[in-house]
PDB file of C-alpha atoms in Angstrom:
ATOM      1  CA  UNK A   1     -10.697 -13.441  26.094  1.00  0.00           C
ATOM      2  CA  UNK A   2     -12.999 -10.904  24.312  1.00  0.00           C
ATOM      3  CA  UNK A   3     -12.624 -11.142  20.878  1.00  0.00           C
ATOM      4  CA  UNK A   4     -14.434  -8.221  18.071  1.00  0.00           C
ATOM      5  CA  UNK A   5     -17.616  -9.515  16.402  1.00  0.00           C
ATOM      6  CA  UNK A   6     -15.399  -9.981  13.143  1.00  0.00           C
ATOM      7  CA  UNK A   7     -13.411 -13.050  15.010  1.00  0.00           C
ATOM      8  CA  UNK A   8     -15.328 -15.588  16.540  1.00  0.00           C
ATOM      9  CA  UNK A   9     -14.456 -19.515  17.646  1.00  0.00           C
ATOM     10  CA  UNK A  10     -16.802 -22.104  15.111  1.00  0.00           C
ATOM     11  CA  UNK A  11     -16.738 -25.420  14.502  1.00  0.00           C
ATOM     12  CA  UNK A  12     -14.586 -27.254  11.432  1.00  0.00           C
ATOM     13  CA  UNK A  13     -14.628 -31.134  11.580  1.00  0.00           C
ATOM     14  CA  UNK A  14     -15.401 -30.951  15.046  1.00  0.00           C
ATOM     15  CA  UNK A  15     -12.644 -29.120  16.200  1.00  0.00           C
ATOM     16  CA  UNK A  16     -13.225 -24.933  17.722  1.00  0.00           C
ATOM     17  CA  UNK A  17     -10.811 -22.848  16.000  1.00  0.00           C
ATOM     18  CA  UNK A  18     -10.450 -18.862  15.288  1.00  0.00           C
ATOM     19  CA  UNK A  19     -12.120 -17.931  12.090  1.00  0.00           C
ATOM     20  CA  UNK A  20     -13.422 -14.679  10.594  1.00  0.00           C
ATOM     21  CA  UNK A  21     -15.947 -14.177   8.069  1.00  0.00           C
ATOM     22  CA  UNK A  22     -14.964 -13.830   4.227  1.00  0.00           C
ATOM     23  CA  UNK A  23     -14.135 -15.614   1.066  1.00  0.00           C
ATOM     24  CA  UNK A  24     -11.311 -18.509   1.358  1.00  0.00           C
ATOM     25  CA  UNK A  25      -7.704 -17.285   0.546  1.00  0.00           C
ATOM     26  CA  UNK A  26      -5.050 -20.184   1.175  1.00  0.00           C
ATOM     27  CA  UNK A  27      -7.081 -23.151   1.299  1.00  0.00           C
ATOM     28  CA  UNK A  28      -8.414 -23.363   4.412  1.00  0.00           C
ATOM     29  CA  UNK A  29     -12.110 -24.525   5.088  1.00  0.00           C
ATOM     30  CA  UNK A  30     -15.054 -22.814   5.065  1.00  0.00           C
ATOM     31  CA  UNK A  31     -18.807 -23.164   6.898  1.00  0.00           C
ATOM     32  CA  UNK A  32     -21.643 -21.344   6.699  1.00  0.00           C
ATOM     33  CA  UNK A  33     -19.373 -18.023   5.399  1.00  0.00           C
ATOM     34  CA  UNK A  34     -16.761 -18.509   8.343  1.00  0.00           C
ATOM     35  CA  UNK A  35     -13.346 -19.244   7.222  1.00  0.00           C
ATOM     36  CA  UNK A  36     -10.666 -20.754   9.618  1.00  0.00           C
ATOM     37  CA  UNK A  37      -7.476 -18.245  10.869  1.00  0.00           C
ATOM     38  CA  UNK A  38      -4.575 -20.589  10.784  1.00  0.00           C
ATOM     39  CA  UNK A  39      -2.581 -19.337  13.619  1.00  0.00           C
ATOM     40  CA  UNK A  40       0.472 -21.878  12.371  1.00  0.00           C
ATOM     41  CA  UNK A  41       0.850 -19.157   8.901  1.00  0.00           C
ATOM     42  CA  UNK A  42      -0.413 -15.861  11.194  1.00  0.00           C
ATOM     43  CA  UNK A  43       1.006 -14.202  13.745  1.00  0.00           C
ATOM     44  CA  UNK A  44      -1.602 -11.940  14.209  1.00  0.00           C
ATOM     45  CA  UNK A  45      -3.864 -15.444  14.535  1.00  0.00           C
ATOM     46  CA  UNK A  46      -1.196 -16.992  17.174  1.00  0.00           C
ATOM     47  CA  UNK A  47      -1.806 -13.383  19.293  1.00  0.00           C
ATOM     48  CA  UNK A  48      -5.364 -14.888  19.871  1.00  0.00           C
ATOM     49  CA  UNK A  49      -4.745 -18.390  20.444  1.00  0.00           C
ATOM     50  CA  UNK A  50      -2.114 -17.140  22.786  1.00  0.00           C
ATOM     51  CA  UNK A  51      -4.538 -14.957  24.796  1.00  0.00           C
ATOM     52  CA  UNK A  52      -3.299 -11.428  23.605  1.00  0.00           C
ATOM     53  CA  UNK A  53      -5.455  -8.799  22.892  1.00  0.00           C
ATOM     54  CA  UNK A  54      -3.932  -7.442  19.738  1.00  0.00           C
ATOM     55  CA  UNK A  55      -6.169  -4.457  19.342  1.00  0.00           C
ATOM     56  CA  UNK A  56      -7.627  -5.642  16.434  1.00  0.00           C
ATOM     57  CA  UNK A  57     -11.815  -4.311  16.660  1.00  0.00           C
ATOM     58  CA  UNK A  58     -14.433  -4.458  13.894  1.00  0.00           C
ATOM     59  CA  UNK A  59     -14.334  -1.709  11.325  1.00  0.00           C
ATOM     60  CA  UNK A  60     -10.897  -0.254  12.357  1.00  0.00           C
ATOM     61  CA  UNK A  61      -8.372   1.472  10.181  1.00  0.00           C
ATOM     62  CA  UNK A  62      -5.299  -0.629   9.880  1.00  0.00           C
ATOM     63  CA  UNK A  63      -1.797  -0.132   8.166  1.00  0.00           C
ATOM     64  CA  UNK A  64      -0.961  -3.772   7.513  1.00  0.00           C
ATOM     65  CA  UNK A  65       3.070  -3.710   6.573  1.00  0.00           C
ATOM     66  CA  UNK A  66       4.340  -7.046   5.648  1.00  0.00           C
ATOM     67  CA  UNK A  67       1.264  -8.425   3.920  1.00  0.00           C
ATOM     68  CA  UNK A  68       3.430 -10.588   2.186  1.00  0.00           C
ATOM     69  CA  UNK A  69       0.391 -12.935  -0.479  1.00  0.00           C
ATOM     70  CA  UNK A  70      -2.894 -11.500   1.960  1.00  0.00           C
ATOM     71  CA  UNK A  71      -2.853 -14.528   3.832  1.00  0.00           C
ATOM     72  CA  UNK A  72      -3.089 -12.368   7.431  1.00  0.00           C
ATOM     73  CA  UNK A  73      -3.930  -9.041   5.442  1.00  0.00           C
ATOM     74  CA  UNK A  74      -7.539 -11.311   4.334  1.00  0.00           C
ATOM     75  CA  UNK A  75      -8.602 -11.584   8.046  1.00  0.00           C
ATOM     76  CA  UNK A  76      -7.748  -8.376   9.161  1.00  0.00           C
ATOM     77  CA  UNK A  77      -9.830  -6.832   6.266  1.00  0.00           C
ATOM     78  CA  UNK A  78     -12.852  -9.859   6.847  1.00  0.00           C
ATOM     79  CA  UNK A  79     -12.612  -7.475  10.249  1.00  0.00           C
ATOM     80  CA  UNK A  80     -11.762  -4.321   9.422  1.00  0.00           C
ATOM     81  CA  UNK A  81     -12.352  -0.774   7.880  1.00  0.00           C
ATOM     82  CA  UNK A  82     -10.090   0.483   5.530  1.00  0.00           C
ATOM     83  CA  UNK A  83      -7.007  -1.945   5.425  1.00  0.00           C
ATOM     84  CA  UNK A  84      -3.791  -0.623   3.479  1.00  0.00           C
ATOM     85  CA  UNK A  85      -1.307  -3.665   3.046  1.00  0.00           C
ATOM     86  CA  UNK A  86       2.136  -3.047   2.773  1.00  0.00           C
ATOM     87  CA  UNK A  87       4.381  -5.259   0.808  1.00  0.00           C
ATOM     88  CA  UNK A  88       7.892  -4.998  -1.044  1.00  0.00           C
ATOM     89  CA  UNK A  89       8.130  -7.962  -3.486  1.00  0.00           C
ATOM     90  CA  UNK A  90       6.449  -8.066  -6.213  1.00  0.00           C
ATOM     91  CA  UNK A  91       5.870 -11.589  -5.847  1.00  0.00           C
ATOM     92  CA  UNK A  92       3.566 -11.803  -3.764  1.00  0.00           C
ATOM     93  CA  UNK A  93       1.973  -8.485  -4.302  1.00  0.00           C
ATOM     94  CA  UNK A  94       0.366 -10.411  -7.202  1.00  0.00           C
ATOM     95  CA  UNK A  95      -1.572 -12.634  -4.945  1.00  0.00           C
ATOM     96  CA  UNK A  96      -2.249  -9.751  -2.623  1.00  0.00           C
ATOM     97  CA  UNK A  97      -3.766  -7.684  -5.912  1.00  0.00           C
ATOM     98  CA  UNK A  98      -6.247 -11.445  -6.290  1.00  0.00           C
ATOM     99  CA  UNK A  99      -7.368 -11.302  -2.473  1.00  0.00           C
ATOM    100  CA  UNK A 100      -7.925  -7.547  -2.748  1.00  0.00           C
ATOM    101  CA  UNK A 101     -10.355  -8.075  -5.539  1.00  0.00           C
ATOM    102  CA  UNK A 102     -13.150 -10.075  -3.047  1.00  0.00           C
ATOM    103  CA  UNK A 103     -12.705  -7.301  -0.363  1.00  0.00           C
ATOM    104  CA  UNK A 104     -13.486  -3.620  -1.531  1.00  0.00           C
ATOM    105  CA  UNK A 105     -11.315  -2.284   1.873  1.00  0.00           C
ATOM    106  CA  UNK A 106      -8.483  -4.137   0.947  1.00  0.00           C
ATOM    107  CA  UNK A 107      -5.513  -1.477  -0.671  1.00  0.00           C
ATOM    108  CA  UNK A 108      -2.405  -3.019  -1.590  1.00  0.00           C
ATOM    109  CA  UNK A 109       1.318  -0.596  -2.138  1.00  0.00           C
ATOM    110  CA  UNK A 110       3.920  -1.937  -3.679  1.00  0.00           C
ATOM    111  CA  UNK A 111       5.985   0.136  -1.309  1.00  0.00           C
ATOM    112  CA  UNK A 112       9.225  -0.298   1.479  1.00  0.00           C
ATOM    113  CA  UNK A 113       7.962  -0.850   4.895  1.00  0.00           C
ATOM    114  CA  UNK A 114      10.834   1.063   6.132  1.00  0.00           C
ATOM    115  CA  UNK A 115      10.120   4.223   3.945  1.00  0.00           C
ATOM    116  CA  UNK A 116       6.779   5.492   4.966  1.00  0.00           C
ATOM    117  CA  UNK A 117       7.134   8.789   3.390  1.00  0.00           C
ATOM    118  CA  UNK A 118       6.551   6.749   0.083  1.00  0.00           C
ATOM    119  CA  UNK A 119       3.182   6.225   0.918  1.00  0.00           C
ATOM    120  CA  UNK A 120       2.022   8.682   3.034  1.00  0.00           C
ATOM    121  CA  UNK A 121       0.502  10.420   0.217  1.00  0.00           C
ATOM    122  CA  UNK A 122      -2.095   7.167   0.437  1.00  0.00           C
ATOM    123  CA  UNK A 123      -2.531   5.831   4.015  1.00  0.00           C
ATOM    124  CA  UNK A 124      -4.568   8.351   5.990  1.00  0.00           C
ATOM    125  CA  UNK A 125      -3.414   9.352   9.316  1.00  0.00           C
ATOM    126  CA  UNK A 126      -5.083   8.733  13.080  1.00  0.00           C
ATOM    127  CA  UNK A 127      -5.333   5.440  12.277  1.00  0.00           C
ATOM    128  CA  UNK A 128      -6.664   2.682  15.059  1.00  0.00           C
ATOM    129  CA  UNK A 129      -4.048  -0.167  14.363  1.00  0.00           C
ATOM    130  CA  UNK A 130      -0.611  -0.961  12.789  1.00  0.00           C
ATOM    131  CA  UNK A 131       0.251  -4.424  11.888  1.00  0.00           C
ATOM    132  CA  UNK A 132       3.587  -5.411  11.409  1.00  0.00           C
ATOM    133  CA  UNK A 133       5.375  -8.517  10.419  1.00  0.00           C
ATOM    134  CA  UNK A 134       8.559  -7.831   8.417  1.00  0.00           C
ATOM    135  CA  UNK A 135      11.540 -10.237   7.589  1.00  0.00           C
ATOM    136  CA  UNK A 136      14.212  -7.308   7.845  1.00  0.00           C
ATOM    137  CA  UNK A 137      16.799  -5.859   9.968  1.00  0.00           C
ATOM    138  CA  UNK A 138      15.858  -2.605  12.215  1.00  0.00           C
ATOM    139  CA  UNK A 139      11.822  -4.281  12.571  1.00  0.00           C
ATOM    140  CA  UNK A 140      11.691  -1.888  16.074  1.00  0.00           C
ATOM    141  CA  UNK A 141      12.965   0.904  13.811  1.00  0.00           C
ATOM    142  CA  UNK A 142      10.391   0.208  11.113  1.00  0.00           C
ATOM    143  CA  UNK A 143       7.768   0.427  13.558  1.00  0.00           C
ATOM    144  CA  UNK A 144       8.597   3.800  15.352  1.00  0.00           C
ATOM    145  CA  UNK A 145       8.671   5.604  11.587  1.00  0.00           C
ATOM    146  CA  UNK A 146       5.442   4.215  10.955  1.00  0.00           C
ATOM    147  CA  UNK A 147       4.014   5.416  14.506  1.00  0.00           C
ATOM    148  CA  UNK A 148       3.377   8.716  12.869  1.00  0.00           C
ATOM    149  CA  UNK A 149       0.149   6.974  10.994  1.00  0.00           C
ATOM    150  CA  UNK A 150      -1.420   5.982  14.445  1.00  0.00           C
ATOM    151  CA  UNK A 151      -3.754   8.426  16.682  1.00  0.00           C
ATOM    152  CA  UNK A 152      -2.373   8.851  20.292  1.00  0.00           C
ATOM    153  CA  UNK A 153      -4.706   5.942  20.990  1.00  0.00           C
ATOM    154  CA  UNK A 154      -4.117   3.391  18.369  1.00  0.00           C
ATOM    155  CA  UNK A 155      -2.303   0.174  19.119  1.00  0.00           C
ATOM    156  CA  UNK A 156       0.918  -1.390  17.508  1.00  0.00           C
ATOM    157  CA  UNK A 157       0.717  -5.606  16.722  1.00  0.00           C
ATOM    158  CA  UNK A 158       3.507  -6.543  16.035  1.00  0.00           C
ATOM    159  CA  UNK A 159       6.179  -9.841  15.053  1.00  0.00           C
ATOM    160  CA  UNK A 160       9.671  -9.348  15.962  1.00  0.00           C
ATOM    161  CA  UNK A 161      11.019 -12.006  13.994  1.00  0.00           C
ATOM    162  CA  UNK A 162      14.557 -12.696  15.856  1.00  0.00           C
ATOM    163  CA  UNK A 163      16.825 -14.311  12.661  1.00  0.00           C
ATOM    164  CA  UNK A 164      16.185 -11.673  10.574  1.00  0.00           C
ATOM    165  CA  UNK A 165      17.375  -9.192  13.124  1.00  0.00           C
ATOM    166  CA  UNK A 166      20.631 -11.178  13.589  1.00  0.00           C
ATOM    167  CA  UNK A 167      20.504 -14.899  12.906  1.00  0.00           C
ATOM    168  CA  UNK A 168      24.181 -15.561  15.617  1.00  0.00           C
ATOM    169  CA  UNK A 169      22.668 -14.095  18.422  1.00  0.00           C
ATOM    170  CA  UNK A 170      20.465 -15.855  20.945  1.00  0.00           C
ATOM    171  CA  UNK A 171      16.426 -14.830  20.166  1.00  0.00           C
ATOM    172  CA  UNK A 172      16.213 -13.424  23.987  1.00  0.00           C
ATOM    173  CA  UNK A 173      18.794 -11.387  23.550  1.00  0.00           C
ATOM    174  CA  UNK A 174      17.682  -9.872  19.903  1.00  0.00           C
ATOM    175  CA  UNK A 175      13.724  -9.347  21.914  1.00  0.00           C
ATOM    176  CA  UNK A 176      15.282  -7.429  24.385  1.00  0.00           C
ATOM    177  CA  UNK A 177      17.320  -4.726  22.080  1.00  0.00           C
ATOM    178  CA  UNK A 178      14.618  -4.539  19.986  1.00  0.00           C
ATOM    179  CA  UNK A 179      11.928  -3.997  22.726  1.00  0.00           C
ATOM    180  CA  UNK A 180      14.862  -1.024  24.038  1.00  0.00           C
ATOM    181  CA  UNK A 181      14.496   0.310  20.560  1.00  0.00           C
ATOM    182  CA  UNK A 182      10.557   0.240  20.553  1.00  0.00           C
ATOM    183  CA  UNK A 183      10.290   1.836  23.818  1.00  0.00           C
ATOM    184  CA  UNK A 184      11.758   5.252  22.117  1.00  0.00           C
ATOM    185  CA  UNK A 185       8.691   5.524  20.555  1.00  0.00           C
ATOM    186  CA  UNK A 186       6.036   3.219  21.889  1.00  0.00           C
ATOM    187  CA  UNK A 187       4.678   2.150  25.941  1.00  0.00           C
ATOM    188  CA  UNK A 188       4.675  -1.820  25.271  1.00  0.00           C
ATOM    189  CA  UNK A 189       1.745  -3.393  26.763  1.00  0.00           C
ATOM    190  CA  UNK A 190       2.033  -7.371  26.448  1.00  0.00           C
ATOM    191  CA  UNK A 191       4.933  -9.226  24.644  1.00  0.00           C
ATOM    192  CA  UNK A 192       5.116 -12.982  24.618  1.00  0.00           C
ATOM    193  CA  UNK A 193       7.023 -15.810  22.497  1.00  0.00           C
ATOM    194  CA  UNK A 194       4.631 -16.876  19.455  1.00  0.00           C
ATOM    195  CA  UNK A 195       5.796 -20.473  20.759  1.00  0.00           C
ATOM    196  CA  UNK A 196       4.773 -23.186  19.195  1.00  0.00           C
ATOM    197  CA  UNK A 197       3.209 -21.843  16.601  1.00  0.00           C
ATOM    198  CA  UNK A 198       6.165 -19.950  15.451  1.00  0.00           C
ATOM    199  CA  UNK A 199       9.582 -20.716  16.653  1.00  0.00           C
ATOM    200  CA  UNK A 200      11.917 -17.474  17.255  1.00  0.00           C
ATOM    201  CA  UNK A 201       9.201 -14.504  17.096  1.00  0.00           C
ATOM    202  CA  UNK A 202       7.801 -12.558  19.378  1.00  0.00           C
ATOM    203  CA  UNK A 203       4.708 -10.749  19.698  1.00  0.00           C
ATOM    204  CA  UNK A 204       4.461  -7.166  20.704  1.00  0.00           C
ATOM    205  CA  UNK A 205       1.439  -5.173  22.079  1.00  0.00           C
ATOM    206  CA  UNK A 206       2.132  -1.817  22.601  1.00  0.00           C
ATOM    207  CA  UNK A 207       0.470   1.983  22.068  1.00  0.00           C
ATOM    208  CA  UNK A 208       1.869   5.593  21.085  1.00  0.00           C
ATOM    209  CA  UNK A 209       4.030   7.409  23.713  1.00  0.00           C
TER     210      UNK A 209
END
């Protein structure tokens, strides 16, 4: 699997695992400047040790919604250009605002994933990549109104999460409305179960249609 320069397989007590270069954020360990991705608290981490090719390239302009305390939003920006992270509690948002001070391309908004208009004003458009991983109802629905952020060639990560969608129904059967729903906006190019890493998501490639 070809990963960007940014995100590279080194060596931590022996043991090969995804890291990307930066400051640590959550504890994990660090040699020689590389700091280990967790894929067991990232999605966008368990993409690559699933064999996905999330889009993800070095020096790309991302819209991050979900940052939830940086933990992903870190790597992305150890990778990327300009990274605006989205996040609705405020919470967390306080540990975002910490990470953001060690990387100058990291801009946190206080702002509602599922009301872009709110910060359109901020995140530039023709972007190359939109992260998502949102705990809410309508995630498919969240991700076509952002769409409007990508350029025709950009590429949508993404983490259906299937209890927050509807926590009676069966997971399959949540994944396959919500990849109907995506499909109104977006041509999906890989999805796969984020098995074992995390139970009940799935993980959505997909570009602008």
């Amino acid at each position: 699997m070809a990963l960007p320069d940014g995100v590279q397989y080194r060596t931590f007590d022996g043991e090969e695992r995804l890291a990307t270069r930066g400051e640590a954020v959550y504890g994990e360990p660090v040699v020689d400047g590389w700091r280990a991705w967790d894929a067991h608290r990232s999605k966008l981490g368990a993409m690559y040790e699933l064999g996905m090719k999330p889009g993800l390239d070095d020096d790309d302009r991302v819209l991050y919604l979900g940052a939830a305390n940086g933990t992903t939003a870190s790597h992305v920006a150890d990778v990327a250009g300009p990274t605006y992270a989205v996040e609705f509690a405020a919470r967390p948002m306080r540990d975002l605002l910490s990470v953001a001070e060690t990387r100058g391309n990291l801009f946190p908004l206080l702002k509602d994933a599922r009301k872009p208009e709110t910060y359109a004003h901020v995140v530039e458009d023709g972007l190359d990549l939109l992260v998502q991983d949102v705990a809410t109802r309508g995630q498919a629905r969240v991700a076509r109104a952002n769409r409007r952020f990508l350029h025709d060639d950009g590429r949508l990560c993404l983490a259906i999460k299937a209890r927050s969608e509807d926590a009676t129904r069966e997971p399959d059967d949540v994944f396959d409305d919500a990849l109907d729903d995506l499909r109104e906006g977006y041509e999906i190019l890989d999805s796969r179960r984020l098995d074992p890493f995390h139970a009940d998501h799935l993980a959505v490639v997909a570009t602008p249609r």
